[in-house]
CSV table of C-alpha atoms and ligand atoms in Angstrom, one decimal:
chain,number,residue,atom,x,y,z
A,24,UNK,CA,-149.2,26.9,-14.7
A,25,UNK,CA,-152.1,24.8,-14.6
A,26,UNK,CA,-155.2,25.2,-12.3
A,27,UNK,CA,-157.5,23.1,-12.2
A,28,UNK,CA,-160.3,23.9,-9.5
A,29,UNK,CA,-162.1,20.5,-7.9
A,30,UNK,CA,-165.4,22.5,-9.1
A,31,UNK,CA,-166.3,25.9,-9.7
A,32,UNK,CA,-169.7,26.8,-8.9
A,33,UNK,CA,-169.5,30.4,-10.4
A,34,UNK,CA,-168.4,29.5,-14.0
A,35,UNK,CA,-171.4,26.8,-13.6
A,36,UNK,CA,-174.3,29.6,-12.9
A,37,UNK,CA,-172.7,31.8,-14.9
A,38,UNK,CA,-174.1,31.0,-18.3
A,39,UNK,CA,-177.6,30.8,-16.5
A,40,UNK,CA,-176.9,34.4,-14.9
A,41,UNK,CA,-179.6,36.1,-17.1
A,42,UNK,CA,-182.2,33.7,-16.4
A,43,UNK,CA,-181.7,33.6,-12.9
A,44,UNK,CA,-181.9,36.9,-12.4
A,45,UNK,CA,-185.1,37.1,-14.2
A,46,UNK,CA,-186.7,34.0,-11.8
A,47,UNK,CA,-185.4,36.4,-8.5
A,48,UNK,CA,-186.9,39.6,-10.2
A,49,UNK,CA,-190.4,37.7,-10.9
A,50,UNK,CA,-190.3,36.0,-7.3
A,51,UNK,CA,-189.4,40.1,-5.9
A,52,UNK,CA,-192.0,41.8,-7.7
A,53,UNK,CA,-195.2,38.9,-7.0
A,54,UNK,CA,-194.4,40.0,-3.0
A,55,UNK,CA,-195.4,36.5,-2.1
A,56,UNK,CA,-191.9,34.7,-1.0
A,57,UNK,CA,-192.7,31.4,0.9
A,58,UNK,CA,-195.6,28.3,-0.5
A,59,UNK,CA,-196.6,30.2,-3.8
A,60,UNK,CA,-196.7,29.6,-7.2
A,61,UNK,CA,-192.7,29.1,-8.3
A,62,UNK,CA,-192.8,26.1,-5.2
A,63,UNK,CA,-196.1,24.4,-6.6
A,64,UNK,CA,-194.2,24.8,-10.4
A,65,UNK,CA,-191.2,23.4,-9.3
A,66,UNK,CA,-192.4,20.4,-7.3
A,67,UNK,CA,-194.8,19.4,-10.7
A,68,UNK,CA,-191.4,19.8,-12.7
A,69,UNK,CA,-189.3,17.8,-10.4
A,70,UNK,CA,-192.0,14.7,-10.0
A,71,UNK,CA,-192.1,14.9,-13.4
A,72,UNK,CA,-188.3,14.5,-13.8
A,73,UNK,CA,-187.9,12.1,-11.8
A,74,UNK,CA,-190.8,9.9,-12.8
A,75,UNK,CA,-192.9,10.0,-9.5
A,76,UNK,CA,-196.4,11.1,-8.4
A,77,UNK,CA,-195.4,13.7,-5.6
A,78,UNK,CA,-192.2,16.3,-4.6
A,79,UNK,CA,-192.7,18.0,-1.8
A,80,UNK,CA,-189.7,20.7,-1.3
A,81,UNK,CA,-188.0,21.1,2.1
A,82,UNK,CA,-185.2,23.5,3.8
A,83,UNK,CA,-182.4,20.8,3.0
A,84,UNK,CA,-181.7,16.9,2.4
A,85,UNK,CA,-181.2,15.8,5.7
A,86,UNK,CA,-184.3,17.1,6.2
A,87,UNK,CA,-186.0,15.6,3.4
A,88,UNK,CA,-184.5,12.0,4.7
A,89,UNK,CA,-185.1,12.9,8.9
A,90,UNK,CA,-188.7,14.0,7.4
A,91,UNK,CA,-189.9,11.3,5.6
A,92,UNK,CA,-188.8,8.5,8.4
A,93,UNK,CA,-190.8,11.2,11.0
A,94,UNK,CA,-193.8,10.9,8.9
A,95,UNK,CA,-193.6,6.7,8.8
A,96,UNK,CA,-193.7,7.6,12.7
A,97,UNK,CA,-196.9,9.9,12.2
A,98,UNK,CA,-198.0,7.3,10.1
A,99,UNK,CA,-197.8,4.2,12.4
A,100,UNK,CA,-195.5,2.2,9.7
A,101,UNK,CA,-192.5,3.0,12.3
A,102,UNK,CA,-191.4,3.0,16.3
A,103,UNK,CA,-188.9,4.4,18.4
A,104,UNK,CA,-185.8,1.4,18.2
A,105,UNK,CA,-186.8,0.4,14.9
A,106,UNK,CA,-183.7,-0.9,12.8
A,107,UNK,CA,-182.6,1.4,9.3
A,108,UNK,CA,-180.3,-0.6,7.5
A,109,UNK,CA,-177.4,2.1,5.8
A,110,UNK,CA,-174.5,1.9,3.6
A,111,UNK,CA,-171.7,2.3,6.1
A,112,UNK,CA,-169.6,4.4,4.0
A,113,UNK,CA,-172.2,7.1,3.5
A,114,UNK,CA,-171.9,10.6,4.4
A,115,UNK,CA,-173.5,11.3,8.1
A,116,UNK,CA,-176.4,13.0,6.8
A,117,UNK,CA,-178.0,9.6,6.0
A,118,UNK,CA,-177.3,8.5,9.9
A,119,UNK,CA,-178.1,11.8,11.4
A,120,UNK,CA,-181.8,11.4,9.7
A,121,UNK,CA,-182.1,8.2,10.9
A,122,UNK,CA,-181.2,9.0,14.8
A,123,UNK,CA,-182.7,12.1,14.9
A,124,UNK,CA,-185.6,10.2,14.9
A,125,UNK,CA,-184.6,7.6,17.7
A,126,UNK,CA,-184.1,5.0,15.0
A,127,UNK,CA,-181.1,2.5,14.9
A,128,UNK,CA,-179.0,2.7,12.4
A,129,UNK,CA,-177.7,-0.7,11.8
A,130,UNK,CA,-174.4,0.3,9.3
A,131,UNK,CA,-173.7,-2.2,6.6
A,132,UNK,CA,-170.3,-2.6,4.2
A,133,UNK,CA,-170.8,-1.8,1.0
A,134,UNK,CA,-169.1,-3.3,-2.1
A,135,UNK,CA,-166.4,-2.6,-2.8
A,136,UNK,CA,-166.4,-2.2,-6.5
A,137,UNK,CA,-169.5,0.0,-6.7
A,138,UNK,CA,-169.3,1.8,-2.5
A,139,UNK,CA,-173.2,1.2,-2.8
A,140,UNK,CA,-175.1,-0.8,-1.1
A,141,UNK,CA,-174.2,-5.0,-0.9
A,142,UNK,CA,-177.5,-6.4,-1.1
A,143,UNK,CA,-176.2,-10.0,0.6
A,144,UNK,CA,-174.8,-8.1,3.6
A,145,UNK,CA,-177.9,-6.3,3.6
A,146,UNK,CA,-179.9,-10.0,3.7
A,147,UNK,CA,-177.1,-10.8,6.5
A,148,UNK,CA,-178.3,-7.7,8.8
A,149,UNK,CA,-181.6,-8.1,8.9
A,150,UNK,CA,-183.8,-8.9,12.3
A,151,UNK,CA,-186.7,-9.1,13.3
A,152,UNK,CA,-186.7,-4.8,14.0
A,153,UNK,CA,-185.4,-4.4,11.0
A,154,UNK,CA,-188.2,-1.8,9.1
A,155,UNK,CA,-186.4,0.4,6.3
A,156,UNK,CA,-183.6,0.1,3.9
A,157,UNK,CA,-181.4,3.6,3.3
A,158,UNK,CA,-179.7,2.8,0.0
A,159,UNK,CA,-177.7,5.8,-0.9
A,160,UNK,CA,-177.2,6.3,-4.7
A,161,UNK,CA,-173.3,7.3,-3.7
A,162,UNK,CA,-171.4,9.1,-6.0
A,163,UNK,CA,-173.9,9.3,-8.8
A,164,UNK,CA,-174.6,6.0,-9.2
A,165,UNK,CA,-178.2,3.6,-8.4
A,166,UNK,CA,-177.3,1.4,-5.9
A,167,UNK,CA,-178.7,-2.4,-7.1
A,168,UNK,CA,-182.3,-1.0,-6.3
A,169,UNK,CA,-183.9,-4.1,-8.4
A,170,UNK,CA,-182.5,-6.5,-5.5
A,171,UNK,CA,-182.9,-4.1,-2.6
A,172,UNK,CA,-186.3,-4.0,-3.6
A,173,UNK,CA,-186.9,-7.6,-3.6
A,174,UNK,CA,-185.6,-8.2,-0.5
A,175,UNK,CA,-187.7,-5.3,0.8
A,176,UNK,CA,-190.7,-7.1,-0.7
A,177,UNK,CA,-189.6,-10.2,1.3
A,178,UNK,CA,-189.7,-9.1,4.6
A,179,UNK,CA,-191.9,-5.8,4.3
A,180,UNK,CA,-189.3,-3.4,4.8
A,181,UNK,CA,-189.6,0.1,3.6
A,182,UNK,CA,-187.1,2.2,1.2
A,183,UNK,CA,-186.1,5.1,1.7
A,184,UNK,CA,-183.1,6.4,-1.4
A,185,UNK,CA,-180.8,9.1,-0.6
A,186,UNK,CA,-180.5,10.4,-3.9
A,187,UNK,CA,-178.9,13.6,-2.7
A,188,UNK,CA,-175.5,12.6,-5.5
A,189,UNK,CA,-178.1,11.3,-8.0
A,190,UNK,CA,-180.6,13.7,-9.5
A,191,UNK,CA,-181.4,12.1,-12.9
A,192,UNK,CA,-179.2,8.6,-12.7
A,193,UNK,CA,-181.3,6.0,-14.3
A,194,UNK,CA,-181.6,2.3,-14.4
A,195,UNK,CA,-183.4,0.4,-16.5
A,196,UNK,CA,-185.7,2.9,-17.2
A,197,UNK,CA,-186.3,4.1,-13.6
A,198,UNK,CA,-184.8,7.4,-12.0
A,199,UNK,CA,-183.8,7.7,-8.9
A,200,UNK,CA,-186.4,9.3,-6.9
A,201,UNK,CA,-188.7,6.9,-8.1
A,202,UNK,CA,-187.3,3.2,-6.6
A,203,UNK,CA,-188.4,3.4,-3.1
A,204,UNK,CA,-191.5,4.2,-1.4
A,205,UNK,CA,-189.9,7.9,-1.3
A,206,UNK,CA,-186.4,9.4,-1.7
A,207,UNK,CA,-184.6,12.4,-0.1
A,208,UNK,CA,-182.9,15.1,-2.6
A,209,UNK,CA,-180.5,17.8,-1.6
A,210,UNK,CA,-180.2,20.9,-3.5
A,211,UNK,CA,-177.1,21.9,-2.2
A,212,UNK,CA,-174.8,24.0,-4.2
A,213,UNK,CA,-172.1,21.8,-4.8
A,214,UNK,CA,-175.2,19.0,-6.0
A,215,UNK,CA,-175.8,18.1,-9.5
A,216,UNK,CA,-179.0,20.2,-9.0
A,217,UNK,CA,-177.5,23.1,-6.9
A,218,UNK,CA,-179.9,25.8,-5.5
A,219,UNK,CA,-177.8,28.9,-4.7
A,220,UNK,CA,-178.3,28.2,-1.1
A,221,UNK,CA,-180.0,25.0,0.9
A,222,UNK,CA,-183.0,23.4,-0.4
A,223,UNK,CA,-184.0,19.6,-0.4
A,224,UNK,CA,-187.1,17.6,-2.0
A,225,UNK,CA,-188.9,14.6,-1.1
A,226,UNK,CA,-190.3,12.5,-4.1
A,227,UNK,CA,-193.0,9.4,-3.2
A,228,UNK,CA,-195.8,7.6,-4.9
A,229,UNK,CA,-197.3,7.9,-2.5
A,230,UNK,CA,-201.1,10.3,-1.5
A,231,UNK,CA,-200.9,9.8,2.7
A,232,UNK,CA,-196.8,9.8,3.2
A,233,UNK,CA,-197.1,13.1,0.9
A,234,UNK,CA,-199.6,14.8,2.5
A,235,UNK,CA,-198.0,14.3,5.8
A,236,UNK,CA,-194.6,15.6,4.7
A,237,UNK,CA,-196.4,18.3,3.3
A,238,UNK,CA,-197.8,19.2,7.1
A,239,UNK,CA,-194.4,18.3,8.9
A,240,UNK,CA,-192.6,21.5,6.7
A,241,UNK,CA,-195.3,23.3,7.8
A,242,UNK,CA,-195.1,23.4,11.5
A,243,UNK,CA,-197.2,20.4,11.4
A,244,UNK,CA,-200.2,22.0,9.8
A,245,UNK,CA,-202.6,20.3,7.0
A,246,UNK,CA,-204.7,23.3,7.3
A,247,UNK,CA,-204.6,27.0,8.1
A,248,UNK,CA,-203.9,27.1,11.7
A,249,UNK,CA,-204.5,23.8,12.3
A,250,UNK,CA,-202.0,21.3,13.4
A,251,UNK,CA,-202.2,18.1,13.8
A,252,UNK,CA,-198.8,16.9,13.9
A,253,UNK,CA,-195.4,18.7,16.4
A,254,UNK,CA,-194.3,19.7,13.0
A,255,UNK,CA,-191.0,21.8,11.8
A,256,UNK,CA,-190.1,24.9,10.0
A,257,UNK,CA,-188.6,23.3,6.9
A,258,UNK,CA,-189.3,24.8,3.9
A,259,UNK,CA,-187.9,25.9,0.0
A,260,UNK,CA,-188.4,29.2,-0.6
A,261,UNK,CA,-189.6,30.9,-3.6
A,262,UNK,CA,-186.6,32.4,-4.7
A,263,UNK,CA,-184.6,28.8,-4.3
A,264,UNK,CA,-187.6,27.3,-6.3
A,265,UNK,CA,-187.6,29.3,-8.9
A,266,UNK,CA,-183.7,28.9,-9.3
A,267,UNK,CA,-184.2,25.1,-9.2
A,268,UNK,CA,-186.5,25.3,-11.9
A,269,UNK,CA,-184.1,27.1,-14.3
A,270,UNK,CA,-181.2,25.0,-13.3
A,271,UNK,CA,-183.4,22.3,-14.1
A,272,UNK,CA,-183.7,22.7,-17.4
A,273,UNK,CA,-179.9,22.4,-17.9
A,274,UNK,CA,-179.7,19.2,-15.9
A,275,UNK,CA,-179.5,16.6,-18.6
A,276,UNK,CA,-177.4,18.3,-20.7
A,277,UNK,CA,-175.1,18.8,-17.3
A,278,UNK,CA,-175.1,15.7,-16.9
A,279,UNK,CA,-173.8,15.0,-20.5
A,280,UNK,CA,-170.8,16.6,-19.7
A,281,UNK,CA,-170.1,15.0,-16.5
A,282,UNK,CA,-170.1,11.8,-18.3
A,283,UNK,CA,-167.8,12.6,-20.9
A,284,UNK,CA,-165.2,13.6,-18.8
A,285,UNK,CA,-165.2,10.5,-16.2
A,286,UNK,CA,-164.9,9.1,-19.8
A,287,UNK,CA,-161.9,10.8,-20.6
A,288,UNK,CA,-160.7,9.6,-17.0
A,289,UNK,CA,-161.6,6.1,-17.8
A,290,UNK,CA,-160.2,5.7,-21.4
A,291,UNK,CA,-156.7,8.0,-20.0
A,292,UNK,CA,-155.9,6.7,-16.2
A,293,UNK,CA,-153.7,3.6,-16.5
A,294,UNK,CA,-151.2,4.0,-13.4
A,295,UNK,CA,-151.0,0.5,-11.5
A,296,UNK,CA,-151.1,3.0,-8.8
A,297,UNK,CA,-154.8,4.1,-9.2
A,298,UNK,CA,-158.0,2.1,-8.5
A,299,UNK,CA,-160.8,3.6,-11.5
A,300,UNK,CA,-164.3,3.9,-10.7
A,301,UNK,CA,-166.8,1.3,-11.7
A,302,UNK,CA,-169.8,2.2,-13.6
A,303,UNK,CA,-171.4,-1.1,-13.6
A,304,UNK,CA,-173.9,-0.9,-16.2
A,305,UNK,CA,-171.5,0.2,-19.5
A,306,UNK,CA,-168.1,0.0,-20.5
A,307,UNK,CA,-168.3,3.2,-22.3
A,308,UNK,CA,-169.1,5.8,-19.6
A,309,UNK,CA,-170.7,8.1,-21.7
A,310,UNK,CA,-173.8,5.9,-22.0
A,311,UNK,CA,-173.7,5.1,-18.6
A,312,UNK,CA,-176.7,6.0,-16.4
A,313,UNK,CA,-173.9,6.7,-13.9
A,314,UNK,CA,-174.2,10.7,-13.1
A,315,UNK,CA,-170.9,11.5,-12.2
A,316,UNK,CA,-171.6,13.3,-9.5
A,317,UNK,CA,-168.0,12.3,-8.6
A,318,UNK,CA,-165.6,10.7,-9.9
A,319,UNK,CA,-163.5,9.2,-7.2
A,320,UNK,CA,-160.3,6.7,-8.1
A,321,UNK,CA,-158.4,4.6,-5.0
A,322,UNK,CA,-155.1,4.6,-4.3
A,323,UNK,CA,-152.8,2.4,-1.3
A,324,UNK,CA,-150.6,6.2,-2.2
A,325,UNK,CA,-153.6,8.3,-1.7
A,326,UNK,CA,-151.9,11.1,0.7
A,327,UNK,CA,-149.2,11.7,-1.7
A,328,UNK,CA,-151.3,11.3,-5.2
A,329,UNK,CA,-153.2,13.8,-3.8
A,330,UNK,CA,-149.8,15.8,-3.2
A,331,UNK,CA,-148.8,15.2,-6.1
A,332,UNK,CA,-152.1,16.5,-8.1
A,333,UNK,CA,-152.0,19.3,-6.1
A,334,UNK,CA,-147.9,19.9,-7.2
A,335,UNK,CA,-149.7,20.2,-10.6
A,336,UNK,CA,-152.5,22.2,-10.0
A,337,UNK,CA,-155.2,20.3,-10.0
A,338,UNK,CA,-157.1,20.4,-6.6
A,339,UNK,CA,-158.8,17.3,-5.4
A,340,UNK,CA,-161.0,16.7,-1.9
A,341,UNK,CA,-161.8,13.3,-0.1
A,342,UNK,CA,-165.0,11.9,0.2
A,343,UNK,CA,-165.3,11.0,3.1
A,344,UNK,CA,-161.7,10.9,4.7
A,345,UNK,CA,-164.0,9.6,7.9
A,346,UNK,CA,-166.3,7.2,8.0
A,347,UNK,CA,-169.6,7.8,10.1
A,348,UNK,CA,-168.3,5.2,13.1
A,349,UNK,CA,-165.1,6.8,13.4
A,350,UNK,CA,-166.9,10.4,13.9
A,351,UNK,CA,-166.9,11.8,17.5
A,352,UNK,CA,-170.7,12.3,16.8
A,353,UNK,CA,-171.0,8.6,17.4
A,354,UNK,CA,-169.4,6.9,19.5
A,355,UNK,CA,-171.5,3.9,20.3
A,356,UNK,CA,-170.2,2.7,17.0
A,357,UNK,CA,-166.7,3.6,17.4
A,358,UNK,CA,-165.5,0.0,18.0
A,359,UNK,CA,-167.7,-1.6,15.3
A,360,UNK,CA,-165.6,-3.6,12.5
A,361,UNK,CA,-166.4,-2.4,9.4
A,362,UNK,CA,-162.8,-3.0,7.2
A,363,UNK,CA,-164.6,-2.5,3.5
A,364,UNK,CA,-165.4,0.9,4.8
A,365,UNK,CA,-161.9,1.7,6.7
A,366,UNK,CA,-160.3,0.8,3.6
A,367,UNK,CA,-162.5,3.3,0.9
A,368,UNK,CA,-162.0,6.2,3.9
A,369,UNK,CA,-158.4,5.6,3.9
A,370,UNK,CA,-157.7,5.4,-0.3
A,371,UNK,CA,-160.7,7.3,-1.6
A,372,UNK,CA,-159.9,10.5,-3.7
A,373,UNK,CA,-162.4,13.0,-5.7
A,374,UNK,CA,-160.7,13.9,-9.4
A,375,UNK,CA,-162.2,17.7,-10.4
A,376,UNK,CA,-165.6,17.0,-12.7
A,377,UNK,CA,-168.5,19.5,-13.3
A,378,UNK,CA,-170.6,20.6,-16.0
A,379,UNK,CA,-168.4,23.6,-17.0
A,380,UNK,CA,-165.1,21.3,-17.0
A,381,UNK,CA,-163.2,21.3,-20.2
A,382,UNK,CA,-162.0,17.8,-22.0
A,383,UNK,CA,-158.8,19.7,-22.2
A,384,UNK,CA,-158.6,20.4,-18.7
A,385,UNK,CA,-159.8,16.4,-18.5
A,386,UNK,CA,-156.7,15.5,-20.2
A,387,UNK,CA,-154.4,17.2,-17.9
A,388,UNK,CA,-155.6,15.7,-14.8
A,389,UNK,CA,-155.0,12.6,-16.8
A,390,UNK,CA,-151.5,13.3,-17.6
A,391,UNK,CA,-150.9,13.9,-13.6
A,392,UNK,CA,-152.3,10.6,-12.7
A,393,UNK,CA,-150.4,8.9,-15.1
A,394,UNK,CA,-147.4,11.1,-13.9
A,395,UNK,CA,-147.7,9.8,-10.6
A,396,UNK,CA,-144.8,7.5,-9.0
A,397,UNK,CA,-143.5,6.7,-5.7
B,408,PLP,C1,-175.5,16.3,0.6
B,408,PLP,C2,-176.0,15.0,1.1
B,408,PLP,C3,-177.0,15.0,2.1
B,408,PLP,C4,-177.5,16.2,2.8
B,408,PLP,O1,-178.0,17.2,2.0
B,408,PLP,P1,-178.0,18.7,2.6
B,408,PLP,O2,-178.8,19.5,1.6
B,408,PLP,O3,-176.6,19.2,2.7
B,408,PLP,O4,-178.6,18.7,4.0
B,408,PLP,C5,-177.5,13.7,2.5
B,408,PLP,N1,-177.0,12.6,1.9
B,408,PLP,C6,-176.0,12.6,1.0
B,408,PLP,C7,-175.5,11.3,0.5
B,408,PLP,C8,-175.4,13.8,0.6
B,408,PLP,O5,-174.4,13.8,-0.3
């Protein structure tokens, strides 16, 4: 009997398992467990990666996005009631940061093809309070940062990426992490770059925004008991950083993987029934700069595709099955009309991808799809 798991984090460290447990025995036996060495080593490695000047770790990724918009505050660039323009399909961390901070979140459709970012409903939401756009890299894939970027340029708006799904995606030469004035990572497990536990990451360009952030972790302080900003406790431990920087190493070549199995997917899935993914930048997925961090199909039969994969082993999850407005968290925006989004919540569905996945194991998920009838 098949069984195909949605993603199994244990056979993914596995491999790794000597190598991590020489980064935890270094970071036990140097007795210094929070800002040392392996946090400074990481951050240069990550910058590096991602093709900007600064990485400043944190606890988590909403706290590397709620952060950075803080530190705008701190900075004078920002103001309580201040518009963020958001993909309204996102996952609620991306609102939560913004709110957290007394912004507004002003929730625009994405497109459909891509769930990103629409850059002419984006043009269609801006006011005068309009001060930063939240593209969120969803899925994987760079939202169209060239024209968010312009139209940032035009009316002096900041960017902020969520590039929590995107660790390495790449577009026209450009990472994500390096497209907006700074970008928020999450090192969550389940991530393309998983810690094994929270951590987050800014990136920026820029010296002031960094040094603040770098304060805000730190209960606010720039210098030994100094403070000079009402700072937080948000922080990525030793132990998490040196795990980073091991798992880092194996990113690209994860990432390699990934894309040959949403290749399989792509080349194998041909049921009227099932909306693919599109990568919009290739027509072979393997040389995409899309990074898979999942590969979710549509389907008007969603409930029972999903019944029916699961009939056949393979497990599957929904991402997001609701969308932020609909969320009891929020329900100023409950009666907003937002139909693109409603639709994607309603038909979305996450096929089983990782970097330990087998092609085999690729083929048999495609089998089930094309299986499927009602
Ligand atoms: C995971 C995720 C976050 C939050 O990251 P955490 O580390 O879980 O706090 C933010 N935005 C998006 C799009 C995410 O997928």
């Amino acid at each position: 009997m098949t069984n195909i798991p949605f993603l199994d984090l244990q056979h993914i460290n596995a491999p790794m398992r000597d190598e991590l447990l020489a980064a935890c025995a270094r970071v036990i036996d140097s007795g210094w467990y929070i800002a040392g060495s392996e946090l400074s080593n990481f951050e240069r490695a990550f910058a590096e990666y991602c093709g900007s000047k600064h990485c400043i770790g944190v606890a988590n990724g909403l706290d590397a996005l709620t952060l950075t918009l803080r530190a705008w505050k701190e900075m004078g660039k920002l103001q309580a009631g201040d518009e963020v323009i958001v993909p309204s399909n996102t996952y609620i961390a991306s609102i939560l940061a913004i709110t957290e901070n007394d912004l507004k979140p002003v929730l625009v459709e994405p497109n459909i093809a891509t769930y990103n970012l629409c850059p002419d409903n984006v043009r269609k939401a801006i006011t005068p309070k309009t001060k930063v756009l939240l593209p969120v890299h969803l899925y994987g894939q760079l939202a169209n940062m060239r024209d968010l970027i312009g139209i940032a340029r035009e009316y002096s708006l900041l960017v902020l990426e969520d590039s929590a799904q995107a660790h390495g995606a790449v577009v026209e030469g450009k990472k994500a992490g390096s497209w907006g004035d700074a970008s928020g990572f999450s090192f969550y497990p389940g991530k393309n770059l998983g810690a094994l536990g929270d951590g987050g990451a800014i990136t920026t360009d820029d010296d002031e925004l960094a040094a603040i952030l770098r304060a805000l972790r730190n209960y606010g302080s720039h210098e030994r008991y100094k403070n000079l900003y009402q700072g937080v406790n948000s922080r990525l431990d030793e132990i998490q950083a040196a795990i980073l920087h091991v798992k880092l190493g194996y990113l690209d070549q994860d990432t390699m993987r990934r894309r040959a199995i949403a290749n399989v997917y792509a080349q194998g899935i041909s049921n009227k029934l099932i909306t693919l993914p599109v990568s919009v930048d290739a027509s072979v997925l393997e040389l995409s700069s899309h990074v898979w961090h999942l590969f979710v199909i549509a389907s008007e039969a969603r409930d029972a595709l999903k019944e029916h994969l699961a009939k056949n082993g393979i497990q599957t999850l929904i991402h997001y099955p609701i969308p932020p407005h609909k969320q009891g968290a929020y329900p100023e925006l409950y009666d907003l009309s937002l139909p693109v989004s409603e639709r994607i919540h309603s038909q979305v569905l996450s096929l089983p991808i990782g970097p330990t996945m087998s092609l085999a194991d690729a083929g048999k998920v495609v089998d089930a799809c094309n299986s499927f009838a009602l």
